[in-house]
CSV table of C-alpha atoms and ligand atoms in Angstrom, one decimal:
chain,number,residue,atom,x,y,z
A,168,MET,CA,0.0,0.0,0.0
A,169,ASN,CA,1.3,3.5,-0.9
A,170,ALA,CA,1.9,5.2,2.4
A,171,ALA,CA,1.7,8.6,0.8
A,172,ALA,CA,-1.9,8.1,-0.4
A,173,PRO,CA,-3.8,5.7,1.9
A,174,PRO,CA,-7.4,4.8,1.1
A,175,ALA,CA,-9.7,7.7,1.9
A,176,LEU,CA,-13.4,8.3,2.2
A,177,PRO,CA,-13.6,12.1,1.8
A,178,GLY,CA,-17.0,13.4,2.9
A,179,LYS,CA,-19.0,16.0,1.1
A,180,ILE,CA,-19.3,18.9,3.4
A,181,ALA,CA,-21.5,22.0,2.8
A,182,PRO,CA,-19.5,25.2,2.2
A,183,LEU,CA,-21.1,26.8,5.2
A,184,VAL,CA,-20.2,23.9,7.4
A,185,ARG,CA,-16.7,23.8,6.0
A,186,GLU,CA,-16.3,27.5,6.7
A,187,PHE,CA,-17.4,26.8,10.3
A,188,LEU,CA,-14.9,23.9,10.7
A,189,ASP,CA,-12.2,26.1,9.2
A,190,THR,CA,-12.9,29.0,11.5
A,191,PRO,CA,-10.0,28.8,14.0
A,192,GLY,CA,-11.3,27.6,17.4
A,193,ALA,CA,-15.0,27.5,16.4
A,194,VAL,CA,-15.7,23.9,17.2
A,195,HIS,CA,-13.4,23.7,20.2
A,196,ASP,CA,-15.1,26.8,21.6
A,197,ALA,CA,-18.6,25.3,21.1
A,198,LEU,CA,-17.5,22.1,23.0
A,199,ASP,CA,-15.9,24.2,25.7
A,200,ARG,CA,-19.1,26.1,26.2
A,201,PHE,CA,-21.7,23.4,25.9
A,202,GLY,CA,-19.7,20.2,26.6
A,203,SER,CA,-18.3,17.4,24.6
A,204,PRO,CA,-19.5,15.5,22.6
A,205,ALA,CA,-22.2,17.6,20.9
A,206,HIS,CA,-24.4,17.5,17.8
A,207,LEU,CA,-24.4,20.6,15.7
A,208,VAL,CA,-27.2,21.4,13.3
A,209,PHE,CA,-27.0,24.1,10.5
A,210,PRO,CA,-30.6,25.3,9.7
A,211,GLN,CA,-29.3,27.4,6.9
A,212,VAL,CA,-28.1,24.3,5.1
A,213,PHE,CA,-31.6,22.9,5.6
A,214,THR,CA,-33.0,26.0,3.9
A,215,ASP,CA,-30.6,25.5,1.0
A,216,ASN,CA,-31.7,21.9,0.6
A,217,LEU,CA,-35.4,23.0,0.7
A,218,GLU,CA,-34.9,25.7,-1.9
A,219,ARG,CA,-33.4,23.1,-4.3
A,220,LEU,CA,-36.4,20.8,-3.9
A,221,ARG,CA,-38.8,23.7,-4.2
A,222,ALA,CA,-37.2,24.9,-7.4
A,223,VAL,CA,-37.6,21.4,-9.0
A,224,LEU,CA,-41.3,21.2,-8.0
A,225,ALA,CA,-42.1,24.7,-9.0
A,226,ALA,CA,-40.7,24.0,-12.5
A,227,ALA,CA,-42.6,20.8,-13.0
A,228,VAL,CA,-46.0,21.0,-11.4
A,229,PRO,CA,-48.6,23.6,-10.6
A,230,GLY,CA,-49.4,22.4,-7.1
A,231,TYR,CA,-47.2,20.8,-4.5
A,232,ARG,CA,-46.5,20.5,-0.8
A,233,ILE,CA,-43.3,19.6,1.0
A,234,CYS,CA,-43.8,18.1,4.4
A,235,TYR,CA,-40.6,17.9,6.4
A,236,ALA,CA,-40.4,14.3,7.9
A,237,HIS,CA,-39.7,15.3,11.5
A,238,LYS,CA,-38.6,11.7,12.4
A,239,VAL,CA,-35.2,12.3,10.7
A,240,ASN,CA,-34.0,14.5,13.6
A,241,GLN,CA,-35.4,15.7,16.9
A,242,SER,CA,-34.0,19.2,16.3
A,243,ARG,CA,-36.4,22.0,17.1
A,244,ALA,CA,-34.3,24.3,15.1
A,245,PHE,CA,-35.1,22.3,11.9
A,246,VAL,CA,-38.8,22.3,12.8
A,247,ARG,CA,-38.8,26.0,13.3
A,248,THR,CA,-36.9,26.5,10.1
A,249,ALA,CA,-39.5,24.4,8.2
A,250,GLU,CA,-42.3,26.3,9.9
A,251,GLN,CA,-40.8,29.7,9.0
A,252,ALA,CA,-40.2,28.6,5.4
A,253,GLY,CA,-43.9,28.0,5.0
A,254,ILE,CA,-43.7,24.2,4.3
A,255,GLY,CA,-45.7,21.4,5.9
A,256,ILE,CA,-44.5,18.8,8.4
A,257,ASP,CA,-44.9,15.0,8.6
A,258,VAL,CA,-45.2,13.9,12.2
A,259,ALA,CA,-45.2,10.2,13.3
A,260,SER,CA,-45.9,10.4,17.1
A,261,GLU,CA,-47.8,12.4,19.7
A,262,ALA,CA,-44.5,14.0,20.7
A,263,GLU,CA,-43.7,15.0,17.2
A,264,LEU,CA,-47.2,16.4,16.8
A,265,ALA,CA,-46.8,18.5,20.0
A,266,GLY,CA,-43.4,19.7,18.8
A,267,ALA,CA,-44.8,20.8,15.5
A,268,ILE,CA,-47.7,22.7,17.1
A,269,GLY,CA,-45.3,24.2,19.6
A,270,ALA,CA,-43.1,25.4,16.8
A,271,GLY,CA,-46.0,27.2,15.2
A,272,PHE,CA,-47.5,24.8,12.7
A,273,GLY,CA,-51.3,25.1,12.2
A,274,PRO,CA,-53.2,21.9,11.6
A,275,SER,CA,-53.6,22.5,7.9
A,276,ARG,CA,-49.9,22.2,7.5
A,277,ILE,CA,-49.5,19.0,9.5
A,278,GLU,CA,-49.7,15.4,8.1
A,279,VAL,CA,-49.6,12.5,10.5
A,280,THR,CA,-48.0,9.4,9.2
A,281,GLY,CA,-47.0,6.0,10.6
A,282,PRO,CA,-49.0,3.4,12.5
A,283,LYS,CA,-51.4,5.0,15.1
A,284,GLY,CA,-53.0,3.3,18.0
A,285,GLU,CA,-56.4,4.1,19.6
A,286,ALA,CA,-55.2,6.9,21.8
A,287,PHE,CA,-53.4,8.8,19.0
A,288,LEU,CA,-56.4,8.4,16.7
A,289,ARG,CA,-58.7,9.8,19.4
A,290,ASP,CA,-56.4,12.8,19.6
A,291,LEU,CA,-56.4,13.3,15.9
A,292,VAL,CA,-60.2,13.4,15.5
A,293,GLY,CA,-61.1,17.1,15.2
A,294,ALA,CA,-57.5,18.2,15.3
A,295,GLY,CA,-57.6,19.2,11.6
A,296,ALA,CA,-54.3,17.6,10.6
A,297,THR,CA,-54.3,15.3,7.6
A,298,VAL,CA,-54.1,11.7,8.7
A,299,ASN,CA,-52.1,9.3,6.5
A,300,ILE,CA,-54.0,6.0,6.9
A,301,ASP,CA,-51.8,2.9,7.5
A,302,ASN,CA,-54.4,0.2,7.4
A,303,PRO,CA,-58.2,-0.5,7.1
A,304,TRP,CA,-58.6,-0.7,10.9
A,305,GLU,CA,-57.3,2.9,11.3
A,306,LEU,CA,-59.7,4.2,8.7
A,307,ARG,CA,-62.7,2.5,10.2
A,308,ARG,CA,-61.8,3.5,13.7
A,309,LEU,CA,-61.2,7.1,12.6
A,310,ALA,CA,-64.6,7.2,10.9
A,311,GLU,CA,-66.3,5.7,14.0
A,312,LEU,CA,-64.6,8.3,16.2
A,313,ALA,CA,-65.3,11.2,13.9
A,314,GLY,CA,-69.1,10.9,14.1
A,315,GLY,CA,-70.9,14.3,14.2
A,316,ARG,CA,-67.6,16.3,13.9
A,317,THR,CA,-65.8,18.0,11.1
A,318,PRO,CA,-64.7,15.4,8.5
A,319,VAL,CA,-61.1,14.2,9.1
A,320,PRO,CA,-58.8,14.9,6.1
A,321,VAL,CA,-57.1,11.6,5.2
A,322,LEU,CA,-54.6,10.2,2.7
A,323,VAL,CA,-54.5,6.5,2.2
A,324,ARG,CA,-51.0,5.0,2.2
A,325,VAL,CA,-50.6,2.1,-0.3
A,326,SER,CA,-48.0,-0.6,-0.4
A,327,GLY,CA,-47.3,-3.9,-2.1
A,328,PHE,CA,-46.7,-2.5,-5.6
A,329,PRO,CA,-45.5,-5.0,-8.2
A,330,GLY,CA,-41.8,-5.7,-7.9
A,331,THR,CA,-41.5,-3.9,-4.6
A,332,PRO,CA,-40.3,-5.6,-1.4
A,333,VAL,CA,-43.1,-6.3,1.1
A,334,SER,CA,-43.6,-3.5,3.6
A,335,ARG,CA,-45.0,-3.5,7.1
A,336,PHE,CA,-46.8,-0.2,6.3
A,337,GLY,CA,-49.7,0.8,4.2
A,338,VAL,CA,-52.9,-0.7,2.8
A,339,THR,CA,-52.2,-3.5,0.3
A,340,LEU,CA,-53.5,-3.3,-3.2
A,341,ARG,CA,-55.8,-6.3,-2.4
A,342,GLN,CA,-57.5,-4.1,0.3
A,343,ILE,CA,-58.1,-1.1,-1.9
A,344,ASP,CA,-61.7,-2.0,-2.9
A,345,GLU,CA,-62.6,-2.5,0.8
A,346,VAL,CA,-61.0,0.9,1.6
A,347,LEU,CA,-62.6,2.7,-1.3
A,348,ALA,CA,-66.0,1.4,-0.3
A,349,MET,CA,-65.3,2.6,3.3
A,350,LEU,CA,-64.3,6.0,2.0
A,351,ALA,CA,-67.5,6.3,0.0
A,352,GLN,CA,-69.6,5.0,2.9
A,353,TYR,CA,-68.1,7.5,5.4
A,354,ARG,CA,-67.8,10.5,3.1
A,355,GLU,CA,-69.6,12.7,5.7
A,356,ARG,CA,-66.9,11.8,8.3
A,357,ILE,CA,-63.8,11.3,6.2
A,358,ASP,CA,-62.5,13.9,3.7
A,359,PHE,CA,-60.5,11.7,1.4
A,360,ARG,CA,-57.7,13.7,-0.2
A,361,GLY,CA,-55.7,11.1,-2.1
A,362,PHE,CA,-53.2,8.3,-2.1
A,363,ALA,CA,-49.8,8.2,-0.6
A,364,PHE,CA,-46.8,5.9,-0.6
A,365,HIS,CA,-43.3,5.9,1.0
A,366,LEU,CA,-40.6,3.6,-0.2
A,367,ASP,CA,-37.6,2.8,1.8
A,368,SER,CA,-35.7,2.2,-1.4
A,369,GLY,CA,-34.1,4.9,-3.5
A,370,GLU,CA,-34.6,2.9,-6.7
A,371,PRO,CA,-36.1,5.3,-9.3
A,372,ALA,CA,-37.9,2.4,-11.2
A,373,GLU,CA,-39.7,1.3,-8.0
A,374,ARG,CA,-40.8,4.8,-7.3
A,375,LEU,CA,-42.1,5.3,-10.8
A,376,ARG,CA,-44.1,2.0,-10.6
A,377,ALA,CA,-45.6,3.2,-7.3
A,378,VAL,CA,-46.6,6.5,-9.0
A,379,GLU,CA,-48.2,4.6,-11.9
A,380,SER,CA,-50.2,2.4,-9.4
A,381,CYS,CA,-51.4,5.4,-7.4
A,382,LEU,CA,-52.5,7.2,-10.5
A,383,ALA,CA,-54.5,4.2,-11.5
A,384,LEU,CA,-56.0,4.0,-8.0
A,385,THR,CA,-56.9,7.7,-8.3
A,386,GLU,CA,-58.9,6.9,-11.3
A,387,ARG,CA,-60.6,4.0,-9.5
A,388,ALA,CA,-61.5,6.4,-6.7
A,389,TYR,CA,-63.3,8.7,-9.2
A,390,GLU,CA,-65.4,5.7,-10.1
A,391,HIS,CA,-66.5,5.4,-6.5
A,392,GLY,CA,-67.6,9.0,-6.6
A,393,LEU,CA,-64.6,10.2,-4.6
A,394,ALA,CA,-62.5,13.2,-5.6
A,395,PRO,CA,-58.9,12.8,-4.6
A,396,THR,CA,-56.7,15.9,-5.3
A,397,VAL,CA,-53.3,14.7,-3.8
A,398,LEU,CA,-50.7,12.2,-4.7
A,399,ASN,CA,-48.1,11.9,-1.9
A,400,ILE,CA,-44.9,10.3,-3.0
A,401,GLY,CA,-43.3,10.2,0.4
A,402,GLY,CA,-39.6,10.6,1.2
A,403,GLY,CA,-36.6,8.4,0.4
A,404,PHE,CA,-34.8,11.0,-1.7
A,405,ARG,CA,-31.2,10.1,-1.2
A,406,GLN,CA,-28.2,11.8,0.4
A,407,VAL,CA,-24.8,12.3,-1.1
A,408,PHE,CA,-22.2,11.5,1.4
A,409,THR,CA,-19.0,11.1,-0.7
A,410,ALA,CA,-17.0,14.0,-2.0
A,411,ASP,CA,-15.1,11.7,-4.4
A,412,ALA,CA,-16.8,8.7,-5.8
A,413,ASP,CA,-13.6,7.3,-7.3
A,414,ALA,CA,-11.8,7.5,-3.9
A,415,PHE,CA,-14.8,5.7,-2.4
A,416,ASP,CA,-14.6,3.0,-4.9
A,417,ALA,CA,-10.9,2.7,-4.4
A,418,TYR,CA,-11.4,2.4,-0.6
A,419,VAL,CA,-14.0,-0.3,-1.1
A,420,LEU,CA,-11.7,-2.2,-3.4
A,421,ALA,CA,-8.9,-2.0,-0.9
A,422,LEU,CA,-11.3,-3.2,1.8
A,423,ARG,CA,-12.4,-6.2,-0.3
A,424,GLU,CA,-8.7,-7.1,-0.9
A,425,SER,CA,-8.0,-6.9,2.8
A,426,LEU,CA,-10.9,-9.2,3.5
A,427,LEU,CA,-9.1,-11.7,1.2
A,428,GLY,CA,-5.9,-11.2,3.3
A,429,HIS,CA,-4.2,-9.0,0.7
A,430,GLY,CA,-2.5,-5.8,1.8
A,431,GLU,CA,-2.9,-4.0,5.1
A,432,PRO,CA,-5.7,-5.3,7.4
A,433,MET,CA,-8.6,-2.8,7.3
A,434,THR,CA,-11.3,-4.3,9.4
A,435,TRP,CA,-11.9,-4.7,13.1
A,436,GLY,CA,-12.9,-7.9,14.7
A,437,GLY,CA,-13.5,-9.9,11.6
A,438,ASN,CA,-16.2,-7.6,10.4
A,439,THR,CA,-17.2,-8.2,6.7
A,440,PHE,CA,-19.8,-5.4,6.3
A,441,GLY,CA,-22.3,-7.7,4.6
A,442,PHE,CA,-19.8,-9.1,2.1
A,443,HIS,CA,-19.6,-12.8,1.7
A,444,LEU,CA,-16.3,-14.5,1.3
A,445,ASP,CA,-16.6,-17.5,-0.9
A,446,GLY,CA,-14.0,-19.5,-3.0
A,447,GLY,CA,-11.4,-16.8,-2.6
A,448,ALA,CA,-13.7,-14.0,-3.8
A,449,VAL,CA,-15.8,-11.3,-2.1
A,450,HIS,CA,-19.5,-11.2,-3.1
A,451,GLY,CA,-22.6,-9.3,-2.2
A,452,THR,CA,-23.7,-5.8,-1.4
A,453,PRO,CA,-22.1,-4.1,1.6
A,454,VAL,CA,-24.3,-2.7,4.4
A,455,PHE,CA,-22.9,0.7,3.7
A,456,HIS,CA,-24.0,1.0,0.0
A,457,LYS,CA,-25.9,4.2,0.7
A,458,TYR,CA,-22.5,6.0,1.0
A,459,ALA,CA,-21.8,5.3,-2.7
A,460,ASN,CA,-24.7,7.3,-4.0
A,461,THR,CA,-23.8,10.3,-6.2
A,462,VAL,CA,-27.3,11.4,-7.4
A,463,PRO,CA,-28.6,14.3,-5.3
A,464,ALA,CA,-32.2,14.4,-4.1
A,465,ASP,CA,-33.2,17.3,-6.3
A,466,ARG,CA,-32.0,15.4,-9.4
A,467,MET,CA,-33.9,12.2,-8.2
A,468,LEU,CA,-37.0,14.3,-7.9
A,469,ALA,CA,-36.6,16.1,-11.2
A,470,ASP,CA,-36.0,12.7,-13.0
A,471,LEU,CA,-39.1,11.2,-11.4
A,472,LEU,CA,-41.3,14.2,-12.4
A,473,ALA,CA,-39.9,14.1,-16.0
A,474,ALA,CA,-40.3,10.3,-16.3
A,475,GLY,CA,-42.7,9.2,-19.1
A,476,LEU,CA,-45.6,7.0,-18.0
A,477,ASP,CA,-46.5,4.1,-20.3
A,478,ALA,CA,-50.1,4.1,-19.2
A,479,HIS,CA,-50.4,7.8,-20.1
A,480,GLY,CA,-49.0,7.7,-23.6
A,481,GLY,CA,-45.5,8.5,-22.4
A,482,ARG,CA,-46.6,11.8,-20.9
A,483,THR,CA,-44.5,12.7,-17.9
A,484,PHE,CA,-45.5,12.3,-14.3
A,485,GLY,CA,-45.4,16.1,-13.9
A,486,GLN,CA,-47.7,16.6,-16.9
A,487,VAL,CA,-50.2,13.9,-15.8
A,488,ALA,CA,-50.3,15.4,-12.3
A,489,ALA,CA,-51.0,18.8,-13.7
A,490,GLU,CA,-53.7,17.6,-16.1
A,491,ASN,CA,-55.5,15.8,-13.3
A,492,LEU,CA,-55.2,18.8,-11.0
A,493,LEU,CA,-53.3,16.6,-8.5
A,494,GLU,CA,-51.0,18.2,-6.0
A,495,VAL,CA,-47.8,16.4,-5.6
A,496,TRP,CA,-46.8,16.0,-1.9
A,497,LEU,CA,-43.4,15.0,-0.7
A,498,GLU,CA,-42.2,13.9,2.8
A,499,PRO,CA,-38.5,14.4,2.6
A,500,GLY,CA,-36.5,13.7,5.7
A,501,LYS,CA,-32.9,12.9,5.0
A,502,ALA,CA,-32.9,15.1,1.8
A,503,LEU,CA,-33.7,18.2,3.8
A,504,VAL,CA,-31.1,17.6,6.5
A,505,ASP,CA,-28.4,16.3,4.2
A,506,HIS,CA,-25.1,18.0,5.2
A,507,ALA,CA,-27.0,20.0,7.8
A,508,GLY,CA,-25.6,18.2,10.9
A,509,ILE,CA,-22.3,17.2,12.3
A,510,THR,CA,-21.2,15.5,15.5
A,511,ALA,CA,-18.1,16.6,17.4
A,512,ALA,CA,-16.3,14.6,20.0
A,513,ARG,CA,-13.0,14.8,21.8
A,514,VAL,CA,-10.1,12.3,21.7
A,515,GLU,CA,-9.6,10.9,25.2
A,516,PHE,CA,-6.6,8.7,24.6
A,517,VAL,CA,-4.8,6.5,22.0
A,518,LYS,CA,-3.8,2.9,22.6
A,519,GLU,CA,-2.4,-0.1,20.8
A,520,THR,CA,-4.2,-3.5,20.8
A,521,ALA,CA,-2.7,-7.0,20.8
A,522,ASP,CA,-2.9,-7.3,17.0
A,523,GLY,CA,-1.0,-4.0,16.5
A,524,SER,CA,-4.0,-1.9,15.7
A,525,THR,CA,-4.2,1.7,16.9
A,526,LEU,CA,-7.4,2.6,18.7
A,527,VAL,CA,-8.4,6.2,19.1
A,528,ASN,CA,-10.8,6.4,22.1
A,529,LEU,CA,-13.4,9.2,21.9
A,530,ASP,CA,-15.8,10.6,24.5
A,531,VAL,CA,-18.7,9.5,22.4
A,532,SER,CA,-20.3,6.1,21.6
A,533,ARG,CA,-21.2,4.5,18.3
A,534,ASP,CA,-24.9,4.9,18.8
A,535,THR,CA,-24.5,8.6,19.0
A,536,VAL,CA,-23.2,9.0,15.5
A,537,THR,CA,-24.9,6.1,13.7
A,538,PRO,CA,-27.6,3.5,14.1
A,539,ALA,CA,-25.8,0.4,15.4
A,540,ASP,CA,-26.0,-1.6,12.2
A,541,GLN,CA,-24.7,1.1,9.9
A,542,GLU,CA,-21.1,1.6,9.4
A,543,VAL,CA,-20.2,5.3,8.7
A,544,MET,CA,-18.2,5.4,5.5
A,545,VAL,CA,-17.1,9.0,5.6
A,546,ASP,CA,-13.8,10.1,7.0
A,547,PRO,CA,-14.0,12.2,10.2
A,548,VAL,CA,-12.3,15.6,10.2
A,549,LEU,CA,-9.6,15.9,12.8
A,550,LEU,CA,-9.2,19.3,14.4
A,551,PRO,CA,-6.0,19.4,16.5
A,552,GLY,CA,-6.1,20.9,20.0
A,553,ALA,CA,-4.3,24.3,20.1
A,554,ALA,CA,-1.4,23.1,22.3
A,555,HIS,CA,-0.2,20.2,20.2
A,556,ALA,CA,2.5,20.2,17.6
A,557,HIS,CA,1.8,17.1,15.5
A,558,GLU,CA,4.2,14.8,13.9
A,559,ALA,CA,3.6,13.8,10.3
A,560,GLY,CA,1.0,11.2,9.3
A,561,PRO,CA,-1.1,9.7,7.9
A,562,VAL,CA,-1.9,7.0,10.4
A,563,GLY,CA,-4.5,4.2,10.0
A,564,VAL,CA,-6.7,3.8,13.1
A,565,PHE,CA,-9.9,2.5,14.4
A,566,LEU,CA,-12.1,4.9,16.4
A,567,ALA,CA,-13.4,3.4,19.6
A,568,GLY,CA,-16.4,4.6,21.7
A,569,ARG,CA,-16.7,5.3,25.4
A,570,LEU,CA,-18.9,2.4,26.4
A,571,CYS,CA,-17.4,-0.4,28.3
A,572,LEU,CA,-18.5,-2.9,25.7
A,573,GLU,CA,-16.4,-4.7,23.1
A,574,ARG,CA,-18.8,-3.8,20.4
A,575,ASP,CA,-18.6,0.0,20.9
A,576,LEU,CA,-16.3,0.6,17.9
A,577,ILE,CA,-17.3,3.7,16.1
A,578,THR,CA,-15.5,2.5,13.0
A,579,ASN,CA,-15.1,-1.1,12.2
A,580,HIS,CA,-13.1,-0.1,9.1
A,581,LYS,CA,-9.7,1.5,9.3
A,582,VAL,CA,-9.7,5.3,9.0
A,583,TRP,CA,-6.6,7.2,7.9
A,584,LEU,CA,-6.1,10.4,9.9
A,585,PRO,CA,-3.7,13.0,8.5
A,586,HIS,CA,-1.6,12.7,11.7
A,587,PRO,CA,-1.6,10.9,15.0
A,588,PRO,CA,-4.3,12.3,17.2
A,589,ARG,CA,-3.7,13.4,20.8
A,590,PRO,CA,-5.9,13.7,23.8
A,591,GLY,CA,-8.0,16.9,23.5
A,592,ASP,CA,-8.1,16.9,19.7
A,593,VAL,CA,-11.5,17.1,18.3
A,594,VAL,CA,-13.0,14.6,15.8
A,595,VAL,CA,-15.9,15.8,13.7
A,596,PHE,CA,-18.2,13.3,12.0
A,597,PRO,CA,-19.7,14.9,8.9
A,598,ASN,CA,-23.3,14.6,7.8
A,599,THR,CA,-24.9,13.0,10.9
A,600,GLY,CA,-28.1,15.0,10.7
A,601,ALA,CA,-30.3,12.3,9.1
A,602,TYR,CA,-31.2,9.6,11.6
A,603,HIS,CA,-27.6,9.2,12.8
A,604,MET,CA,-27.9,11.5,15.8
A,605,ASP,CA,-31.2,10.4,17.3
A,606,LEU,CA,-32.3,7.0,15.9
A,607,SER,CA,-30.5,4.7,18.3
A,608,ALA,CA,-29.0,7.1,20.8
A,609,ALA,CA,-29.1,5.4,24.2
A,610,ARG,CA,-28.2,6.3,27.7
A,611,ALA,CA,-26.1,3.2,28.1
A,612,SER,CA,-23.6,3.4,31.0
A,613,MET,CA,-25.6,6.5,32.1
A,614,HIS,CA,-23.7,8.9,29.9
A,615,PRO,CA,-26.0,11.9,29.2
A,616,VAL,CA,-27.4,12.3,25.6
A,617,PRO,CA,-25.1,14.9,24.0
A,618,PRO,CA,-26.5,18.4,23.7
A,619,LYS,CA,-27.8,19.6,20.3
A,620,LEU,CA,-26.5,23.0,19.2
A,621,ALA,CA,-27.6,25.2,16.3
A,622,VAL,CA,-25.1,27.0,14.3
A,623,ALA,CA,-25.9,30.0,12.1
A,624,GLN,CA,-23.8,32.3,10.0
A,625,ARG,CA,-24.5,35.9,10.9
A,626,PRO,CA,-23.0,39.1,9.5
A,627,GLY,CA,-20.3,39.1,12.2
A,628,GLY,CA,-19.4,35.4,12.0
A,629,PHE,CA,-20.9,32.2,13.3
A,630,ALA,CA,-23.4,32.1,16.2
A,631,VAL,CA,-23.9,28.9,18.3
A,632,CYS,CA,-26.8,28.4,20.6
A,633,ARG,CA,-28.7,25.5,22.1
A,634,ASP,CA,-31.0,23.9,19.5
A,635,GLU,CA,-34.1,24.7,21.4
A,636,ASP,CA,-33.2,28.4,21.6
A,637,TYR,CA,-32.7,28.8,17.8
A,638,GLU,CA,-34.9,31.3,16.0
A,639,PRO,CA,-34.8,31.4,12.2
A,640,GLU,CA,-36.1,34.9,11.6
A,641,ALA,CA,-33.0,36.2,10.0
A,642,GLU,CA,-32.8,33.3,7.5
A,643,ALA,CA,-36.4,33.7,6.6
A,644,ARG,CA,-35.9,37.3,5.6
A,645,THR,CA,-33.1,36.4,3.3
A,646,SER,CA,-34.8,33.4,1.8
A,647,ARG,CA,-35.8,33.8,-1.9
A,648,HIS,CA,-39.1,32.2,-1.3
A,649,ALA,CA,-40.0,33.7,2.0
A,650,ALA,CA,-41.8,36.9,1.0
A,651,GLY,CA,-45.4,36.7,2.2
A,652,SER,CA,-45.1,33.0,2.8
A,653,GLU,CA,-47.4,31.7,5.5
A,654,TRP,CA,-48.5,28.7,3.6
A,655,HIS,CA,-48.0,29.0,-0.1
A,656,GLU,CA,-46.6,25.7,-1.2
A,657,VAL,CA,-49.8,24.8,-3.0
A,658,ARG,CA,-50.6,27.2,-5.8
B,104,PLP,C1,-44.0,7.8,5.9
B,104,PLP,C2,-42.6,8.3,5.8
B,104,PLP,N1,-42.4,9.5,5.1
B,104,PLP,C3,-41.2,10.0,5.0
B,104,PLP,C4,-40.1,9.5,5.6
B,104,PLP,C5,-38.8,10.1,5.4
B,104,PLP,O1,-37.9,9.4,4.6
B,104,PLP,P1,-36.5,9.9,4.1
B,104,PLP,O2,-35.8,10.4,5.3
B,104,PLP,O3,-36.0,8.7,3.5
B,104,PLP,O4,-36.8,11.0,3.2
B,104,PLP,C6,-40.2,8.3,6.3
B,104,PLP,C7,-39.1,7.6,6.9
B,104,PLP,O5,-39.1,6.6,7.5
B,104,PLP,C8,-41.5,7.7,6.4
B,104,PLP,O6,-41.7,6.6,7.1
């Protein structure tokens, strides 16, 4: 292996975040003030992501709505930013609903997704939010509870499209007639707005098939005397983690070689990352394949809206939606927070293990920067502490977490740092805003959950505050779309 150019996984970092990281002392100061480790969110990057999706929709369809999928991050700053920007919000629990209302969302801008139990359904009757129905029981129960009140606006989530893996969510295509009959029966209680889907996969062909199915269902709904006006295509618009796809491929190649015993060892504890070793070859798709994506969310969306539909004489999805007066709704989570969050931790100490590996122990645990089953394939950024003069690097290390558990390795793949780290140095994990920060964060060993901070670029430099104290007014004034926007997504 060429020591001058070790395998690298350079992460894409938003210019604003890069500027913050490059501001001398900025990250160290934030950790001194609020404690280490900490999550930092950048609402202005959220706004930039939003503007890009809006521009695509505005160019392709006359009516649309973006509902920020709150579940991607607990940050109140993001929710306030979404509220201020005039978009909608997708909430999936009582607590998220309360958070949205507390951040200023009125019911007409709230969509409630996910499976809902009896207590939640009771709360939703009369609340005015649009309820995204998961199953026939939910619809029937909502209709029963809604008796004598204002009709409950609902979308019906559909799943089980041809060629799509089975999902635990949604009404299956087999149940559609039963559901349409119920919608017709309960039209005084239920205000049916249209069909919805959300696919876990980022596969464009799967999403297009789901669109085609939902358009066909929309026509079937007309036959039942219903008048749907919405097609909700969910989230699933991908993130771009890598700054250099060739470097990513080269790293994965070196990793595969190392699994076969060639070159320098690159994995901790016999981890194979989902690859299968068979007959002297490496097969399969690694668990970290999302890090290889190079197609940004706005392009995915633009391509979907411009895709020709066979059942509609090749007319594009955008055209068909416009001709049928269908609003296109979106529930992006990760696409809105892409590059809008980082996690910073301090180096506690560096040690050598029996097999000669170097472990860099941090004051953070794996579950704080990634869901346990997901390996982070982006190089962290090392910010040296002021007092250290560093010797030359690079040095290949594994990053270890603070829990007293063998499995608390933050990286199970070898990471090359530009120079040997020292206690007090800061390690920044880029792009942790989408699910990484909150999805599996636990209070194991009774360590407190790291604080969440909001960072904003102001005329005099960067301002850092607690996430819950962040107010987006300044950004809203400068936003291209903000003028007069209380709720103007749908035109
Ligand atoms: C119903 C629904 N909509 C939207 C999302 C957001 O998905 P993503 O973050 O992939 O955009 C999710 C995520 O699980 C979801 O369940």
